[in-house]
XYZ file of C-alpha atoms in Angstrom:
222
model
C 12.788 11.978 -4.142
C 10.177 12.145 -6.973
C 6.754 10.512 -6.332
C 3.896 9.968 -8.597
C 0.410 9.335 -7.110
C -2.090 7.666 -9.340
C -5.840 8.573 -9.386
C -8.553 6.290 -10.727
C -12.151 7.036 -11.002
C -13.237 6.250 -7.424
C -9.889 7.028 -5.681
C -10.579 9.073 -2.531
C -7.177 9.050 -0.729
C -5.116 10.331 -3.564
C -4.846 13.740 -2.154
C -4.158 12.683 1.443
C -1.364 10.418 0.031
C 0.283 13.248 -1.930
C 0.000 15.564 1.132
C 1.703 12.884 3.476
C 4.499 12.393 0.866
C 5.149 16.103 0.475
C 5.209 16.565 4.137
C 7.887 13.985 4.362
C 10.020 16.007 1.698
C 8.952 14.232 -1.667
C 8.276 16.190 -4.883
C 4.879 14.726 -5.881
C 3.353 14.650 -9.372
C -0.376 13.635 -9.975
C -0.873 11.070 -12.610
C -4.335 10.193 -14.100
C -5.202 6.545 -14.912
C -5.499 7.235 -18.632
C -1.857 8.444 -18.886
C 0.399 5.761 -20.301
C 3.753 7.043 -18.834
C 5.093 8.218 -15.583
C 6.789 11.695 -15.152
C 10.450 11.480 -16.051
C 12.629 10.527 -13.052
C 9.945 9.014 -10.955
C 11.385 7.210 -7.916
C 8.036 6.004 -6.335
C 4.741 5.284 -7.540
C 1.898 5.475 -4.937
C -1.294 3.848 -5.474
C -4.007 5.199 -3.100
C -7.049 3.950 -1.417
C -10.628 4.396 -2.446
C -12.859 2.255 -4.818
C -11.326 2.402 -8.192
C -13.986 2.124 -10.792
C -16.455 1.549 -7.938
C -15.051 -1.951 -7.218
C -17.781 -3.094 -9.686
C -16.048 -6.118 -11.099
C -13.470 -7.107 -8.298
C -11.459 -4.694 -6.246
C -8.576 -3.424 -8.174
C -9.327 -5.702 -11.157
C -10.510 -2.832 -13.641
C -7.650 -0.473 -12.461
C -5.010 -3.051 -13.059
C -6.051 -2.819 -16.872
C -5.897 1.039 -17.134
C -3.170 2.462 -19.480
C -1.065 3.642 -16.494
C -0.853 0.161 -15.155
C 1.611 -0.881 -17.951
C 3.955 1.919 -16.850
C 3.476 0.992 -13.182
C 4.488 -2.680 -13.906
C 7.414 -1.554 -15.818
C 8.516 0.779 -12.931
C 8.458 -2.048 -10.577
C 10.007 -4.495 -12.804
C 13.221 -2.232 -13.104
C 13.397 -1.951 -9.357
C 11.390 1.366 -8.829
C 9.667 1.761 -5.441
C 5.939 1.195 -5.376
C 3.496 1.877 -2.458
C -0.088 0.597 -2.579
C -2.413 1.384 0.148
C -5.884 -0.416 0.711
C -7.439 -0.328 -2.799
C -3.812 0.200 -3.976
C -2.695 -2.927 -2.295
C -5.547 -4.628 -4.127
C -4.298 -3.195 -7.362
C -0.847 -4.495 -6.728
C -2.026 -8.059 -6.263
C -4.143 -7.962 -9.341
C -1.024 -6.842 -11.202
C 0.861 -9.709 -9.846
C 3.501 -7.424 -8.168
C 2.526 -8.855 -4.775
C 1.381 -12.396 -3.962
C -2.056 -13.314 -2.646
C -5.481 -11.640 -2.847
C -7.624 -9.475 -0.693
C -11.201 -11.064 0.200
C -14.360 -9.981 1.836
C -13.726 -9.475 5.538
C -14.808 -12.115 7.918
C -18.368 -11.234 8.899
C -18.941 -9.391 5.665
C -18.783 -6.109 7.316
C -17.006 -2.769 6.369
C -14.310 -1.859 9.021
C -13.672 1.730 9.586
C -11.735 2.444 12.643
C -8.142 2.677 14.201
C -6.386 -0.628 14.319
C -3.338 -1.719 16.243
C -0.589 -2.991 14.023
C 2.776 -4.741 14.959
C 5.793 -3.855 12.856
C 6.927 -7.271 11.728
C 10.150 -6.249 10.019
C 12.252 -2.924 9.935
C 14.293 -4.313 7.149
C 13.031 -2.260 4.378
C 13.001 1.438 3.330
C 9.156 1.528 4.208
C 9.619 0.230 7.678
C 13.109 1.176 8.750
C 11.622 4.075 10.800
C 10.060 1.648 13.158
C 11.540 -0.959 15.466
C 10.534 -4.587 14.893
C 7.768 -5.624 17.144
C 6.713 -1.829 17.616
C 2.924 -1.438 18.015
C 1.384 1.476 16.043
C -2.163 2.814 15.665
C -3.146 3.150 11.881
C -6.834 3.663 10.752
C -8.362 1.131 8.404
C -11.339 1.557 6.193
C -12.111 -1.563 4.019
C -14.685 -4.231 3.226
C -12.231 -6.386 1.330
C -8.994 -6.528 3.329
C -8.925 -10.163 4.317
C -5.595 -11.162 2.958
C -5.169 -14.643 1.743
C -2.281 -16.555 0.202
C -1.538 -20.061 -0.454
C 0.434 -22.236 2.283
C 3.461 -21.959 0.108
C 3.018 -18.323 -0.538
C 2.854 -17.830 3.285
C 6.030 -19.802 3.863
C 7.946 -17.796 1.139
C 6.767 -14.521 2.920
C 7.995 -15.842 6.230
C 11.172 -17.167 5.063
C 12.058 -13.947 3.235
C 11.016 -11.658 6.042
C 8.407 -10.077 3.798
C 5.465 -9.618 6.089
C 5.653 -5.827 6.873
C 2.843 -5.440 9.458
C 0.348 -7.584 11.160
C -2.953 -6.889 12.959
C -2.933 -7.126 16.761
C -5.651 -8.091 17.605
C -7.078 -9.657 14.381
C -9.733 -7.763 12.651
C -10.700 -9.148 9.320
C -9.797 -12.832 9.041
C -6.526 -12.287 7.170
C -4.105 -15.373 7.082
C -1.529 -14.913 9.973
C -3.043 -11.464 10.778
C -1.235 -9.961 7.794
C -1.800 -6.276 7.295
C 0.984 -5.489 4.811
C 3.690 -7.418 2.710
C 6.751 -6.639 0.527
C 7.943 -7.858 -2.713
C 11.085 -10.044 -3.032
C 13.294 -7.020 -3.774
C 11.700 -5.162 -0.775
C 10.886 -2.199 -3.002
C 7.120 -2.687 -3.294
C 4.839 -2.572 -0.067
C 1.227 -3.223 -0.133
C -0.827 -2.532 2.979
C -4.465 -2.306 3.907
C -4.175 0.353 6.871
C -4.097 3.962 5.902
C -0.768 5.594 7.174
C -1.560 8.772 5.383
C -4.511 9.203 7.732
C -2.101 9.096 10.707
C 0.704 11.418 9.432
C -0.402 14.716 10.953
C -1.393 15.728 14.556
C -4.424 17.310 13.071
C -5.726 13.864 12.049
C -5.479 12.491 15.572
C -2.226 10.553 15.380
C 1.185 10.485 13.808
C 2.237 6.851 13.821
C 2.150 6.635 9.933
C 4.553 9.543 9.442
C 7.523 7.497 10.070
C 6.579 5.377 7.124
C 6.778 8.267 4.620
C 10.012 9.728 6.254
C 11.726 6.458 6.136
C 10.789 5.889 2.479
C 11.899 9.328 1.375
C 15.247 8.825 3.320
C 15.747 5.415 1.899
C 15.112 6.358 -1.708
C 17.162 9.416 -1.614
C 20.196 7.330 -0.054
C 19.606 4.301 -2.293
């Protein structure tokens, strides 16, 4: 599987994401935000966490206007896989590739700790390595991770089994405790927690590693 990890000014999890994908068996290329094309044969575009462009306007809003954003959108529209983590999730909502928006956390505080998640669906190449209902420990580090979506949008997510992960217990005010959502074709995942920070025993946990292994296997066998 060929993966492309995008770096924006202010990204700080791009290397961690690339390493997690490589350890899962992916061939990883690094892509700069001023590039206007993805490497030939790219299967997965990964948008990392951090603070793209300093979050000076609105989290992910400036990144969504970068030259590489057009290539990312075209990749998703033709059925390519996309993974957005934390700030990457925010970028994907700004691009309209996922519904909803990420707002300031309840209490207006930056959260940086391990959160307990519940796997809401195993029916995707991202989550097939888990059991539905399984509880996993994944770090979070965000100030704007409060996921909000319209009642109609929430109903669509539930009806389509597109809620990937939920928080348990709640941590940031997200509607329905949502921590990650899938696109309609199930090939785009956005999530606020950082599985790449829980993909190696040296990091203190490995609950995130299954996501990357599952994704690589799913793409190879697609």
